[in-house]
Every structure is written in C-alpha cells, then in structure tokens.
Short mmCIF file of C-alpha atoms in Angstrom, two decimals:
data_model
loop_
_atom_site.label_atom_id
_atom_site.label_comp_id
_atom_site.label_asym_id
_atom_site.label_seq_id
_atom_site.Cartn_x
_atom_site.Cartn_y
_atom_site.Cartn_z
CA MET A 1 -67.62 41.32 38.88
CA ARG A 2 -64.03 40.32 39.66
CA ASN A 3 -65.03 36.80 40.73
CA LYS A 4 -67.06 36.40 37.56
CA TYR A 5 -64.05 37.25 35.39
CA LEU A 6 -62.05 34.68 37.35
CA LEU A 7 -64.71 32.11 36.39
CA ALA A 8 -64.48 33.24 32.76
CA LEU A 9 -60.69 32.80 32.86
CA LEU A 10 -61.12 29.37 34.46
CA SER A 11 -63.25 28.36 31.48
CA ALA A 12 -60.54 29.64 29.13
CA PHE A 13 -57.89 27.62 31.00
CA LEU A 14 -59.96 24.41 30.93
CA LEU A 15 -60.71 24.77 27.22
CA TRP A 16 -57.05 25.47 26.41
CA PHE A 17 -55.80 22.54 28.51
CA ALA A 18 -58.34 20.26 26.77
CA TRP A 19 -57.23 21.32 23.29
CA PRO A 20 -54.81 19.37 21.08
CA PRO A 21 -51.98 18.58 21.21
CA ILE A 22 -52.09 18.15 25.01
CA PRO A 23 -52.65 14.37 25.38
CA PHE A 24 -55.43 12.70 27.39
CA SER A 25 -57.05 16.03 28.30
CA SER A 26 -59.92 16.16 25.79
CA PRO A 27 -62.62 15.16 28.36
CA LEU A 28 -62.07 18.54 30.03
CA LEU A 29 -64.07 19.96 27.13
CA PHE A 30 -67.13 18.52 28.92
CA ILE A 31 -66.72 21.04 31.75
CA GLY A 32 -64.91 23.83 29.90
CA PHE A 33 -67.93 26.14 29.63
CA VAL A 34 -69.41 25.40 33.06
CA PRO A 35 -67.56 28.18 34.97
CA LEU A 36 -68.53 30.69 32.27
CA LEU A 37 -72.18 29.59 32.40
CA ILE A 38 -72.11 30.01 36.18
CA ALA A 39 -70.69 33.53 35.86
CA ILE A 40 -73.32 34.45 33.26
CA GLU A 41 -76.12 33.02 35.43
CA GLN A 42 -74.90 35.14 38.34
CA VAL A 43 -75.10 38.20 36.13
CA ILE A 44 -78.59 37.31 34.90
CA ARG A 45 -79.92 36.75 38.44
CA GLY A 46 -77.86 39.46 40.13
CA ASP A 47 -78.39 43.15 40.71
CA PHE A 48 -76.29 44.47 37.84
CA SER A 49 -76.78 47.26 35.37
CA GLN A 50 -76.11 46.61 31.67
CA LYS A 51 -76.40 42.86 32.07
CA GLY A 52 -76.20 42.22 28.33
CA ARG A 53 -72.93 44.11 28.13
CA ASN A 54 -71.49 42.15 31.06
CA VAL A 55 -72.49 38.83 29.48
CA PHE A 56 -70.83 39.87 26.22
CA LEU A 57 -67.59 40.95 27.95
CA LEU A 58 -67.36 37.80 30.08
CA SER A 59 -67.77 35.50 27.09
CA PHE A 60 -65.42 37.59 24.95
CA ALA A 61 -62.75 37.35 27.65
CA THR A 62 -63.09 33.55 27.70
CA GLY A 63 -62.93 33.30 23.92
CA ALA A 64 -60.00 35.70 23.55
CA VAL A 65 -57.82 33.98 26.15
CA TRP A 66 -58.73 30.48 24.96
CA ASN A 67 -58.09 31.31 21.28
CA THR A 68 -54.84 33.11 21.95
CA ALA A 69 -53.50 30.30 24.14
CA CYS A 70 -54.30 27.69 21.47
CA ILE A 71 -53.23 29.51 18.31
CA TYR A 72 -50.48 31.84 19.56
CA TRP A 73 -48.27 30.28 16.87
CA VAL A 74 -50.14 32.16 14.11
CA TYR A 75 -48.28 35.29 15.13
CA ASN A 76 -44.93 33.62 14.36
CA ALA A 77 -45.65 33.65 10.63
CA MET A 78 -47.19 37.11 10.69
CA ASN A 79 -44.28 38.64 12.54
CA ALA A 80 -41.81 37.09 10.07
CA PHE A 81 -43.37 38.91 7.11
CA LEU A 82 -44.88 42.09 8.53
CA PRO A 83 -43.90 45.03 10.71
CA VAL A 84 -45.21 44.82 14.27
CA GLY A 85 -48.11 47.20 13.64
CA ALA A 86 -49.23 45.39 10.50
CA SER A 87 -48.90 42.02 12.26
CA LEU A 88 -51.23 43.19 15.00
CA LEU A 89 -53.75 44.34 12.38
CA VAL A 90 -53.77 41.03 10.52
CA ALA A 91 -53.91 39.17 13.86
CA LEU A 92 -57.42 40.51 14.37
CA ILE A 93 -58.71 37.72 12.07
CA PRO A 94 -57.74 34.66 14.15
CA PHE A 95 -57.34 36.22 17.60
CA CYS A 96 -60.26 38.65 17.88
CA LEU A 97 -62.87 37.83 15.26
CA GLY A 98 -63.58 34.34 16.59
CA PRO A 99 -64.02 35.50 20.21
CA LEU A 100 -66.24 38.34 18.98
CA LEU A 101 -68.57 35.88 17.25
CA MET A 102 -68.53 33.62 20.32
CA ALA A 103 -69.52 36.56 22.50
CA LEU A 104 -72.39 37.43 20.16
CA ALA A 105 -73.71 33.87 20.58
CA PHE A 106 -73.80 34.32 24.37
CA ARG A 107 -75.35 37.76 24.00
CA GLY A 108 -78.13 36.19 21.95
CA TYR A 109 -78.56 33.57 24.70
CA TYR A 110 -79.01 36.32 27.28
CA ALA A 111 -81.60 38.05 25.09
CA LEU A 112 -83.57 34.79 24.88
CA ARG A 113 -83.36 34.27 28.65
CA LYS A 114 -85.11 37.57 29.23
CA LYS A 115 -88.17 36.31 27.36
CA TRP A 116 -88.20 32.51 27.28
CA ASN A 117 -87.47 29.50 29.47
CA ILE A 118 -83.95 28.22 30.03
CA TRP A 119 -84.28 25.16 27.77
CA LEU A 120 -85.36 27.22 24.78
CA SER A 121 -82.58 29.68 25.57
CA PHE A 122 -79.97 26.92 25.66
CA LEU A 123 -81.22 25.63 22.32
CA GLY A 124 -80.70 29.15 21.02
CA LEU A 125 -77.18 29.28 22.51
CA VAL A 126 -76.11 26.04 20.82
CA SER A 127 -77.73 27.18 17.56
CA PHE A 128 -76.00 30.57 17.67
CA TRP A 129 -72.68 28.88 18.47
CA ILE A 130 -72.93 26.49 15.52
CA ALA A 131 -74.00 29.41 13.31
CA TYR A 132 -70.78 31.19 14.36
CA GLU A 133 -68.69 28.08 13.57
CA TYR A 134 -70.39 27.62 10.21
CA LEU A 135 -69.96 31.30 9.29
CA HIS A 136 -66.31 31.09 10.29
CA GLN A 137 -65.73 28.29 7.77
CA THR A 138 -67.64 29.80 4.85
CA TRP A 139 -66.95 33.53 4.56
CA ASP A 140 -63.82 35.32 3.28
CA LEU A 141 -62.41 35.66 6.81
CA SER A 142 -62.70 31.93 7.42
CA PHE A 143 -60.68 30.34 10.20
CA PRO A 144 -62.40 27.12 11.36
CA TRP A 145 -59.35 25.99 13.32
CA MET A 146 -61.16 26.41 16.64
CA THR A 147 -64.38 24.60 15.71
CA LEU A 148 -65.30 22.96 19.01
CA GLY A 149 -65.58 19.43 17.59
CA ASN A 150 -61.90 19.60 16.55
CA GLY A 151 -61.01 19.35 20.22
CA PHE A 152 -61.35 15.56 20.19
CA ALA A 153 -58.69 15.08 17.49
CA SER A 154 -56.30 13.65 20.11
CA ALA A 155 -58.96 11.23 21.42
CA HIS A 156 -60.08 9.67 18.15
CA GLN A 157 -61.21 6.44 19.83
CA LEU A 158 -64.10 8.42 21.37
CA ILE A 159 -65.43 9.99 18.16
CA GLN A 160 -65.61 7.21 15.58
CA TRP A 161 -69.21 8.32 14.99
CA TYR A 162 -67.84 11.39 13.21
CA GLU A 163 -68.30 9.23 10.10
CA TYR A 164 -71.99 10.17 10.52
CA THR A 165 -71.91 13.65 12.06
CA GLY A 166 -68.54 15.24 11.31
CA VAL A 167 -67.06 17.72 13.80
CA TYR A 168 -70.38 19.46 14.38
CA GLY A 169 -71.56 16.31 16.13
CA GLY A 170 -68.69 16.87 18.55
CA THR A 171 -69.69 20.50 19.05
CA VAL A 172 -73.24 19.50 19.98
CA TRP A 173 -71.98 16.71 22.26
CA ILE A 174 -69.68 19.06 24.17
CA TRP A 175 -72.43 21.64 24.63
CA LEU A 176 -75.02 19.09 25.80
CA VAL A 177 -72.70 17.79 28.51
CA ASN A 178 -71.68 21.28 29.65
CA ILE A 179 -75.30 22.42 29.88
CA LEU A 180 -76.41 19.36 31.85
CA ILE A 181 -73.49 19.64 34.30
CA PHE A 182 -74.22 23.34 34.76
CA LEU A 183 -77.91 22.67 35.51
CA ILE A 184 -77.09 19.95 38.03
CA PHE A 185 -74.48 22.16 39.75
CA TRP A 186 -76.71 25.25 39.80
CA GLN A 187 -79.66 23.40 41.29
CA TYR A 188 -77.40 21.95 43.99
CA LYS A 189 -75.85 25.35 44.74
CA MET A 190 -79.20 27.16 44.92
CA ARG A 191 -80.88 24.25 46.74
CA ILE A 192 -83.69 24.19 44.22
CA ASN A 193 -85.23 21.26 42.39
CA THR A 194 -86.88 22.77 39.33
CA TYR A 195 -85.81 19.74 37.34
CA SER A 196 -85.29 16.35 38.94
CA SER A 197 -81.59 16.04 39.74
CA ARG A 198 -81.82 12.30 39.36
CA THR A 199 -83.38 12.67 35.92
CA LEU A 200 -80.74 15.17 34.85
CA ALA A 201 -77.98 12.89 36.15
CA MET A 202 -79.39 9.94 34.20
CA ILE A 203 -79.62 12.02 31.03
CA LEU A 204 -76.04 13.24 31.57
CA ALA A 205 -74.77 9.68 32.01
CA ALA A 206 -76.55 8.58 28.84
CA VAL A 207 -75.25 11.56 26.84
CA ILE A 208 -71.66 10.69 27.81
CA ILE A 209 -71.70 6.90 27.94
CA LEU A 210 -73.75 6.04 24.84
CA PRO A 211 -71.59 7.92 22.29
CA VAL A 212 -68.39 6.65 23.94
CA THR A 213 -69.64 3.04 23.97
CA ILE A 214 -70.76 3.20 20.35
CA SER A 215 -67.45 4.77 19.34
CA VAL A 216 -65.24 2.28 21.18
CA TRP A 217 -67.26 -0.62 19.75
CA ARG A 218 -66.94 0.82 16.24
CA TYR A 219 -63.22 1.40 16.75
CA THR A 220 -62.54 -2.17 17.89
CA GLN A 221 -64.78 -3.78 15.26
CA TYR A 222 -63.81 -1.70 12.23
CA GLU A 223 -61.85 -3.63 9.62
CA GLU A 224 -60.39 -2.18 6.46
CA HIS A 225 -61.14 -3.83 3.16
CA ILE A 226 -57.84 -5.11 1.78
CA ASN A 227 -57.03 -3.08 -1.32
CA PRO A 228 -53.31 -2.26 -1.06
CA SER A 229 -51.30 0.51 -2.64
CA GLN A 230 -47.66 1.39 -1.91
CA ILE A 231 -47.08 5.06 -1.09
CA VAL A 232 -43.97 7.10 -0.26
CA VAL A 233 -44.11 10.50 1.48
CA VAL A 234 -41.13 12.84 1.56
CA GLN A 235 -40.23 15.53 4.09
CA PRO A 236 -37.28 17.48 2.59
CA ASN A 237 -36.96 19.78 5.61
CA ILE A 238 -36.18 22.93 3.64
CA ASP A 239 -36.39 26.11 5.70
CA PRO A 240 -39.36 28.00 4.18
CA TYR A 241 -37.75 31.35 4.94
CA GLN A 242 -34.69 30.39 2.85
CA LYS A 243 -36.44 28.53 0.06
CA PHE A 244 -35.13 30.90 -2.61
CA GLY A 245 -32.08 32.07 -0.72
CA THR A 246 -29.42 29.55 0.23
CA ILE A 247 -30.71 26.60 -1.80
CA THR A 248 -31.57 26.50 -5.52
CA PRO A 249 -34.64 24.78 -7.04
CA ASP A 250 -32.33 22.11 -8.54
CA GLN A 251 -30.84 21.39 -5.14
CA GLN A 252 -34.31 21.13 -3.64
CA LEU A 253 -35.31 18.67 -6.34
CA ASN A 254 -32.16 16.63 -5.66
CA ILE A 255 -33.20 16.28 -2.02
CA LEU A 256 -36.71 15.12 -3.00
CA LEU A 257 -35.44 12.56 -5.50
CA ASP A 258 -32.71 11.21 -3.23
CA LEU A 259 -35.03 10.80 -0.25
CA SER A 260 -37.66 9.12 -2.46
CA ARG A 261 -35.17 6.56 -3.77
CA GLN A 262 -33.94 5.67 -0.27
CA VAL A 263 -37.20 4.02 0.81
CA ALA A 264 -39.21 3.30 -2.37
CA PRO A 265 -39.79 -0.34 -3.31
CA PRO A 266 -40.23 -1.08 -7.05
CA ASN A 267 -44.03 -1.33 -6.71
CA THR A 268 -44.45 2.23 -5.36
CA GLU A 269 -47.50 3.83 -6.95
CA PHE A 270 -47.44 7.35 -5.49
CA PHE A 271 -44.61 9.61 -4.36
CA VAL A 272 -46.16 12.45 -2.37
CA TRP A 273 -44.08 15.62 -2.04
CA PRO A 274 -45.01 18.67 0.07
CA GLU A 275 -46.57 22.04 -0.65
CA THR A 276 -44.60 24.16 -3.17
CA ALA A 277 -41.98 21.39 -3.47
CA ILE A 278 -41.64 22.17 -7.19
CA SER A 279 -40.94 25.84 -7.69
CA SER A 280 -38.73 28.54 -9.07
CA PRO A 281 -38.21 32.15 -7.98
CA SER A 282 -40.73 33.31 -10.61
CA GLY A 283 -43.05 30.31 -10.42
CA ILE A 284 -43.78 27.55 -12.95
CA ASN A 285 -45.80 28.25 -16.10
CA GLU A 286 -48.34 25.43 -16.19
CA ASP A 287 -48.74 25.55 -19.96
CA ASP A 288 -44.98 25.13 -20.48
CA PHE A 289 -44.19 22.84 -17.55
CA ARG A 290 -42.97 20.01 -19.81
CA GLU A 291 -40.23 22.35 -21.02
CA TYR A 292 -38.76 22.79 -17.53
CA SER A 293 -35.77 20.68 -16.52
CA ALA A 294 -37.60 19.70 -13.31
CA TYR A 295 -40.25 17.90 -15.35
CA ASP A 296 -37.63 16.01 -17.37
CA ARG A 297 -35.83 14.87 -14.24
CA ILE A 298 -39.05 13.70 -12.55
CA PHE A 299 -40.16 11.91 -15.70
CA GLU A 300 -36.77 10.16 -15.88
CA PHE A 301 -37.01 9.25 -12.18
CA LEU A 302 -40.41 7.60 -12.72
CA ASN A 303 -38.89 5.24 -15.29
CA GLU A 304 -37.47 3.34 -12.30
CA TYR A 305 -41.01 2.64 -11.02
CA ARG A 306 -43.38 0.91 -13.37
CA ASN A 307 -46.59 2.23 -11.82
CA GLY A 308 -45.12 5.36 -10.25
CA ASN A 309 -46.75 8.79 -10.02
CA VAL A 310 -45.48 11.97 -8.37
CA LEU A 311 -48.10 14.03 -6.57
CA SER A 312 -46.47 17.26 -5.52
CA GLY A 313 -47.17 20.78 -4.42
CA ILE A 314 -46.13 23.39 -6.96
CA GLU A 315 -45.98 27.19 -7.23
CA SER A 316 -47.45 27.87 -10.64
CA TYR A 317 -49.06 30.48 -12.82
CA ARG A 318 -51.07 30.80 -16.01
CA ILE A 319 -51.02 33.54 -18.62
CA TYR A 320 -54.21 34.76 -20.35
CA SER A 321 -54.99 37.16 -23.14
CA ASP A 322 -57.79 38.70 -21.09
CA GLN A 323 -58.79 38.87 -17.43
CA GLN A 324 -60.36 35.43 -17.06
CA SER A 325 -60.53 35.49 -13.26
CA ILE A 326 -60.95 38.09 -10.54
CA THR A 327 -57.43 37.39 -9.24
CA ALA A 328 -55.66 37.65 -12.64
CA ARG A 329 -53.53 40.78 -12.83
CA LYS A 330 -52.43 42.76 -15.83
CA TYR A 331 -48.84 41.81 -16.67
CA ASN A 332 -48.34 43.60 -19.98
CA GLU A 333 -50.62 45.09 -22.59
CA GLY A 334 -53.11 42.34 -23.43
CA VAL A 335 -51.40 39.88 -21.05
CA TYR A 336 -52.82 38.78 -17.67
CA ILE A 337 -51.24 36.45 -15.12
CA ASP A 338 -52.78 34.31 -12.38
CA HIS A 339 -50.64 32.73 -9.64
CA PHE A 340 -51.58 29.51 -7.83
CA ASN A 341 -50.65 27.52 -4.78
CA ALA A 342 -51.24 24.26 -6.60
CA ALA A 343 -50.69 20.51 -6.79
CA VAL A 344 -49.62 18.55 -9.85
CA LEU A 345 -49.75 14.89 -10.81
CA ILE A 346 -46.92 13.65 -13.02
CA ASP A 347 -47.02 10.12 -14.43
CA GLN A 348 -45.22 8.20 -17.15
CA SER A 349 -47.49 9.49 -19.88
CA SER A 350 -47.53 13.01 -21.31
CA LYS A 351 -50.64 13.88 -19.27
CA LEU A 352 -50.45 16.54 -16.56
CA ASP A 353 -53.13 17.30 -13.98
CA PHE A 354 -53.16 20.48 -11.90
CA TYR A 355 -55.28 21.36 -8.89
CA HIS A 356 -55.45 24.96 -7.65
CA LYS A 357 -55.87 25.41 -3.92
CA SER A 358 -59.38 26.60 -3.14
CA LYS A 359 -59.41 27.34 0.60
CA LEU A 360 -56.97 30.22 0.71
CA VAL A 361 -55.56 31.76 3.88
CA PRO A 362 -57.12 35.21 4.48
CA GLY A 363 -54.49 37.90 4.22
CA ALA A 364 -51.68 35.54 3.20
CA GLU A 365 -53.17 34.07 0.02
CA GLN A 366 -56.29 36.07 -0.67
CA LEU A 367 -57.61 39.56 -0.07
CA PRO A 368 -60.80 39.13 1.98
CA PHE A 369 -63.95 40.49 0.32
CA GLY A 370 -62.14 41.32 -2.91
CA GLU A 371 -62.59 44.86 -4.10
CA MET A 372 -64.20 45.99 -0.84
CA MET A 373 -60.78 45.63 0.82
CA ALA A 374 -58.70 46.85 -2.13
CA PHE A 375 -57.17 49.62 -0.01
CA MET A 376 -55.35 46.92 2.03
CA LYS A 377 -53.66 45.23 -0.96
CA PRO A 378 -50.24 46.74 -0.20
CA LEU A 379 -50.37 45.37 3.35
CA PHE A 380 -51.40 41.82 2.41
CA ALA A 381 -48.86 41.75 -0.43
CA HIS A 382 -46.09 41.55 2.17
CA PHE A 383 -47.54 38.39 3.73
CA GLY A 384 -46.16 35.98 1.17
CA GLY A 385 -49.01 36.19 -1.30
CA THR A 386 -49.56 38.38 -4.32
CA THR A 387 -51.19 41.78 -4.36
CA GLY A 388 -54.29 40.41 -6.04
CA GLY A 389 -54.22 37.13 -4.12
CA TYR A 390 -53.74 33.63 -5.43
CA GLY A 391 -56.10 32.17 -7.98
CA SER A 392 -58.23 29.20 -7.01
CA GLN A 393 -60.79 26.74 -8.30
CA ALA A 394 -64.32 26.48 -7.00
CA GLU A 395 -64.57 22.71 -6.50
CA PRO A 396 -62.01 20.02 -5.62
CA SER A 397 -60.69 17.69 -8.30
CA VAL A 398 -59.30 14.17 -8.04
CA PHE A 399 -55.96 13.01 -9.44
CA TYR A 400 -56.14 9.61 -11.16
CA SER A 401 -53.12 7.45 -11.79
CA GLN A 402 -52.79 5.43 -14.99
CA SER A 403 -53.95 2.39 -13.04
CA GLY A 404 -57.12 4.24 -12.00
CA ILE A 405 -56.32 5.07 -8.35
CA GLY A 406 -57.99 8.29 -7.23
CA ALA A 407 -56.09 10.63 -4.90
CA ALA A 408 -57.43 13.74 -3.16
CA PRO A 409 -54.79 16.52 -3.45
CA VAL A 410 -55.51 18.52 -0.27
CA ILE A 411 -53.23 21.53 0.18
CA CYS A 412 -52.33 22.60 3.73
CA TYR A 413 -55.11 24.81 5.21
CA GLU A 414 -57.79 22.92 3.23
CA SER A 415 -57.43 19.89 5.49
CA ILE A 416 -59.39 21.56 8.31
CA TRP A 417 -62.58 21.73 6.18
CA GLY A 418 -64.48 18.49 6.68
CA ASP A 419 -67.16 19.24 4.11
CA TYR A 420 -64.66 20.30 1.45
CA VAL A 421 -62.47 17.21 1.87
CA ALA A 422 -65.62 15.06 1.67
CA LYS A 423 -66.24 16.46 -1.81
CA TYR A 424 -62.98 14.89 -3.00
CA ILE A 425 -64.15 11.52 -1.71
CA GLU A 426 -67.57 11.94 -3.27
CA ALA A 427 -65.79 12.65 -6.58
CA GLY A 428 -63.92 9.34 -6.41
CA ALA A 429 -60.81 9.77 -4.23
CA GLN A 430 -59.68 6.51 -2.60
CA PHE A 431 -57.13 8.11 -0.28
CA ILE A 432 -56.33 11.64 0.92
CA ALA A 433 -52.94 13.19 0.17
CA ILE A 434 -52.27 16.26 2.32
CA VAL A 435 -49.35 18.35 1.05
CA THR A 436 -48.37 21.08 3.47
CA ASN A 437 -45.64 23.28 4.89
CA ASP A 438 -45.96 23.81 8.63
CA GLY A 439 -42.49 25.24 9.04
CA TRP A 440 -43.79 28.82 9.04
CA TRP A 441 -44.93 28.33 12.64
CA SER A 442 -41.61 26.95 13.97
CA ASP A 443 -41.61 24.24 16.63
CA THR A 444 -44.97 25.19 18.17
CA SER A 445 -48.23 23.38 18.82
CA GLY A 446 -49.56 24.62 15.45
CA LYS A 447 -47.82 21.83 13.52
CA ASP A 448 -49.09 19.23 16.02
CA GLN A 449 -52.68 20.49 15.88
CA HIS A 450 -52.62 20.47 12.08
CA PHE A 451 -51.39 16.86 12.07
CA GLN A 452 -53.98 15.77 14.65
CA TYR A 453 -56.85 17.37 12.72
CA ALA A 454 -56.03 15.08 9.78
CA ARG A 455 -57.25 12.17 11.90
CA LEU A 456 -60.74 13.68 11.83
CA ARG A 457 -60.77 13.61 8.02
CA ALA A 458 -59.72 9.94 8.10
CA ILE A 459 -62.64 9.02 10.36
CA GLU A 460 -65.24 11.16 8.58
CA ASN A 461 -64.50 9.57 5.20
CA ARG A 462 -62.85 6.25 6.20
CA ARG A 463 -59.84 7.02 4.03
CA TRP A 464 -56.12 6.73 4.67
CA ILE A 465 -54.32 10.03 5.14
CA VAL A 466 -50.98 10.34 3.37
CA ARG A 467 -49.32 13.50 4.71
CA SER A 468 -46.21 15.13 3.28
CA ALA A 469 -44.91 18.22 5.07
CA ASN A 470 -41.97 20.33 3.97
CA THR A 471 -40.99 21.15 7.53
CA GLY A 472 -43.55 19.83 9.97
CA ILE A 473 -44.85 16.32 10.59
CA SER A 474 -45.25 13.85 7.73
CA GLY A 475 -46.86 10.46 8.11
CA PHE A 476 -49.65 7.97 7.53
CA ILE A 477 -53.03 7.74 9.30
CA ASN A 478 -55.34 4.78 8.73
CA GLN A 479 -59.11 4.70 8.29
CA ARG A 480 -59.74 4.54 12.07
CA GLY A 481 -57.62 7.65 12.69
CA ASP A 482 -54.61 5.73 14.08
CA VAL A 483 -51.19 7.21 13.37
CA VAL A 484 -49.33 4.35 11.67
CA GLN A 485 -46.11 6.23 10.90
CA LYS A 486 -44.90 9.78 11.40
CA SER A 487 -41.69 11.74 11.05
CA ASP A 488 -39.96 13.92 13.62
CA TRP A 489 -39.87 17.69 13.52
CA TRP A 490 -37.10 19.40 11.55
CA VAL A 491 -35.43 16.33 10.05
CA PRO A 492 -35.27 15.20 6.41
CA ALA A 493 -37.29 12.03 6.09
CA ALA A 494 -38.99 9.64 3.69
CA LEU A 495 -41.58 7.10 4.78
CA SER A 496 -42.93 4.15 2.83
CA GLN A 497 -46.24 2.50 3.67
CA GLU A 498 -48.72 0.08 2.14
CA ILE A 499 -52.17 1.60 2.59
CA ASN A 500 -55.64 0.29 1.83
CA LEU A 501 -57.71 2.13 -0.75
CA ASN A 502 -61.42 2.53 -0.07
CA GLU A 503 -64.33 3.23 -2.42
CA GLU A 504 -67.24 3.15 0.04
CA LEU A 505 -68.91 6.43 1.02
CA THR A 506 -69.73 7.18 4.63
CA PHE A 507 -72.92 8.93 5.72
CA TYR A 508 -70.90 12.08 6.38
CA THR A 509 -69.27 11.98 2.95
CA GLN A 510 -72.69 11.89 1.32
CA PHE A 511 -74.54 14.40 3.51
CA LYS A 512 -71.67 16.42 5.01
CA ASP A 513 -72.57 19.04 7.66
CA LEU A 514 -76.21 18.05 7.96
CA ILE A 515 -76.23 18.77 11.71
CA ALA A 516 -75.01 22.31 11.11
CA TYR A 517 -77.80 22.93 8.60
CA GLY A 518 -80.37 21.79 11.16
CA PHE A 519 -79.02 24.12 13.83
CA LEU A 520 -78.89 26.99 11.37
CA VAL A 521 -82.66 26.57 11.05
CA THR A 522 -83.18 26.55 14.83
CA GLY A 523 -80.84 29.53 15.06
CA LEU A 524 -83.03 31.43 12.61
CA LEU A 525 -86.12 30.51 14.64
CA SER A 526 -84.34 31.66 17.80
CA CYS A 527 -83.64 35.02 16.16
CA ILE A 528 -87.34 35.32 15.35
CA LEU A 529 -88.20 34.57 18.98
CA LEU A 530 -86.10 37.55 20.03
CA PHE A 531 -88.73 39.78 18.41
CA VAL A 532 -91.79 37.84 19.62
CA ARG A 533 -93.48 38.76 22.88
CA PRO A 534 -94.20 35.59 24.89
CA LYS A 535 -97.59 34.98 26.42
CA ARG A 536 -97.77 35.53 30.16
#
C-alpha cells in the first residue's frame, strides 16, 4: 500500500501546484487526479482486504494534503484569535470536512464499481463530487473555496465559457479530462484494448481543444458596450488587529478621505471603501447614523463631487423592542440588538441604504446550525464575531445612485459564491463592488486567491469588478476577467478607473448553477443504483 499512498500524495502535489496563485500551472488540473485513480484501480483489482476502506483513506489523504497546502493561511486568522486547542477544533471545517466529503465521493465510486460498469461508475463519481461541492456551498459549514472549477482563476483566457456554465462547468471539464487520460494510461499499462485507444485519444483531444478554442475566440472577440462611469477604490492599509487600538475611527476616516481626494476627478460617481471601513468600538447604530460625525464628514466630502456616492463597509447594529431575528440578543429588558457586517451607500440626499452580509463565515461570523451548536457559543465568540453571530439578510440587494447606476455590494467571503453574486446582477446591478479585508491572513496566498476568484465573477456575469481591500489587494477587473489595475500588498493606495457599466444578462446570470442541478439528479440516481442488483 505504500506505493499507492505515494500516488495519492503525487495527486495532492499536482493539484496544489495547479492551484492559484501559482501562474501558468492550471493545466496540471487535467492530470491531478490521474495518480489517485491509478492507486484506487490497483486497490479494486488487487488482492486487498477492506478495499472500500483503503479507497476512502487514499482519497482522504489526497484531499487533506491538497486542501492544507492551498488554504494553510486560514490558520493564521484562527491562531490570532483562539488558543491553540480551540484553533485546531475550528480548523476542522476547512481542513478536514472538505477532504472527508471528497473521500465519501470516491467511496461511492468504489461501491458502484462493484456492481456496474466503469462508465456508469465514473458518472457516479463526478455526480458525487459535484454534490459534495454543492453541499459545501449551501449548508451552515459552507466553504466553497476549493470548488474545482475555481482552479482556472489564473487562466481566465481558457474559461470564457463560464458565462454559460459557471465554475461547475470547470469542475466537469477537469474530471472528463482526468478520466479519459486515466483510461488511456490504464489500457496501455495493462496491454488491453477494451475501448479503442484511438477513439479515446480523439475524444480527449476534442474535450480539451474545443473548450479552449471557443474560449480564446470569445476572449479575443468580446467587446464591451461603452457606458462609462468613473470609480475610485481606496485601500487604507489599516492593520486589522489594531483597528481599535492604535488608531481612532476619526483617524481612519481621515485616511479614507485623504486617499480618495488624491486621485478622484470631479466626475467620480462612486468611492468604494473596504469592509468595516466605517466603524466605532461599539458599532454604528443604523437608525441614528445621520447623527454620527462620520456621516456629516462624508456628506460634506461629497459636496466636492456632483454625482458622488460613497459605498463603504460598515460595522453596524439595530435595536428592536422584541426578538425580530434569530441572531438578535437580549440587551436590556425589552431591548434586543442585532449586529451586522454591512455595507452602506451614502449620497448627497438624505437617503441611506444598508446591505447586511448574507454569506457569513462559519465560526467567525455565525454559529453553524444555530441552536444545535449552542454549547460552542463561548468558543466562537472569541473568533471576532458575536456570541449569537452576526445578523444577515436572505437575499442580496442593489445600491442605486441618484443617477440610477446599480452597484452590487459584495462583502468579502460572499465573492466566492457564483450563484449568489449572480442574484445581484439579476436584480439590476451594473457593476460589482467587492469590499473586503484580507489582512487577517497576512502576506500569504489567501489574499491572492481571493483576488483571482473575483475574475470568475466578472466572466460569469460580464460585469466590471471594483475591489476595495483594507489590507490586501485592491483593483479593477474588466468584463473579460483582465486585471486592469491593482494595488500592492500592505501599502495605502487609491486607484481611479473609468469602467463600463453593463445591463445585459448572461446565460449563467439567468440560470446560475444549472449544471450542478443536473448532476445532483444523476447523483441521486447513482445512489439508487447502489441498492439495485444488476442483471447478470
């Protein structure tokens, strides 16, 4: 079994090396699973006891090493807030849960192989894999960072057809190529010809070349409709661990205003500031925000820009007379309070729009599974959130300027959900404003991956990405996924860019993860086949 674990580790290495932000390595995803499939085939055909257990352990080893190598940076934030033991407990969500679900997909594949032919079994494997990815973006322990189709974020010229399929199209593409290469290799190694090698080679060539050709053609031919809007993004570079220590909220606001003025032409329509840019040690009461000095200063600042709007992250709260949401906590007798990681739109009228982050980070911003996990509230409270978790809203909302421009206020973690971001566009957003704070992870690949993933949202919806990071990478990405401007790590910066607004809806925007829904159906059918006895 030692050689088989070496093959499993080889798969993990190939998948890690292919993952963003390592440049020009994405095509390695096409062979990343081949060594693992070879090891599993050797187990299936070999003289081993407990074959199902061995298949599970091999695939879990691949998933665990691959995940840990790609998202090691998650532990940086955990370790900053929690004791070592608690950090290891919370780390089970990103580091162990994903590999466990991956291993279950391969275990289901093995169960199908015992009863059905290899093609039907491979269909089950791909279906189980996509079911794992879909589950991992929808339940309370969601962490879709490692969705396989995300791996092409650094090679956006090859996946322009994501405007039809989204990232699940990339997942299917990667699996098809891996399976075909495995079949060709295995037949050559075993000197068998169950399936015509020439036929398989032709199918493999078509599966690789056709999508690439279509994508490159679409990339070179795509032209944006000219509909300009002037945008400024600000990166204040405030250490998130000292946000309420060495620098006051007024000083933070001074930095934002000064940086904005340095680059903003008079026709600037949106100033985009990062996650929690507007804050105070106790938060901002949304109902009384106009009474805060920060609001007065921003309102005065906008007088310099005739069509100006400030779209900013904000730490806010609301007070109720009764418990209006599951996350609202009793503050005093007859008084309940709900905290939000939010965004706000401030214009030159008296109108204020708030958006409450919906996709909350498990453990840090929400308690997974609500009351079922109530015994862990004291632990999660130390991870930067509140003991009851942040409040949220069920559906995204669009911020409209006085001139009618629709902006999608996407907060940090939400930008890795393709289907959720598409809902903003469907609701009328003409560009996507990502406000984030990637400084928690220090100078690691986490900030680079997060920036690269934004390119996928640009392609899926054909919208400009306007990205403002507190400490991370800020910048502009056009409708083809090209990075037009970006800031450096750990420097204060402000960038100004004329973008093109878009009102057209792509196929993906309208139908979202249609491919995933189809494979969920075939996954259900594959589960049924596990309990059906095949005819001889």
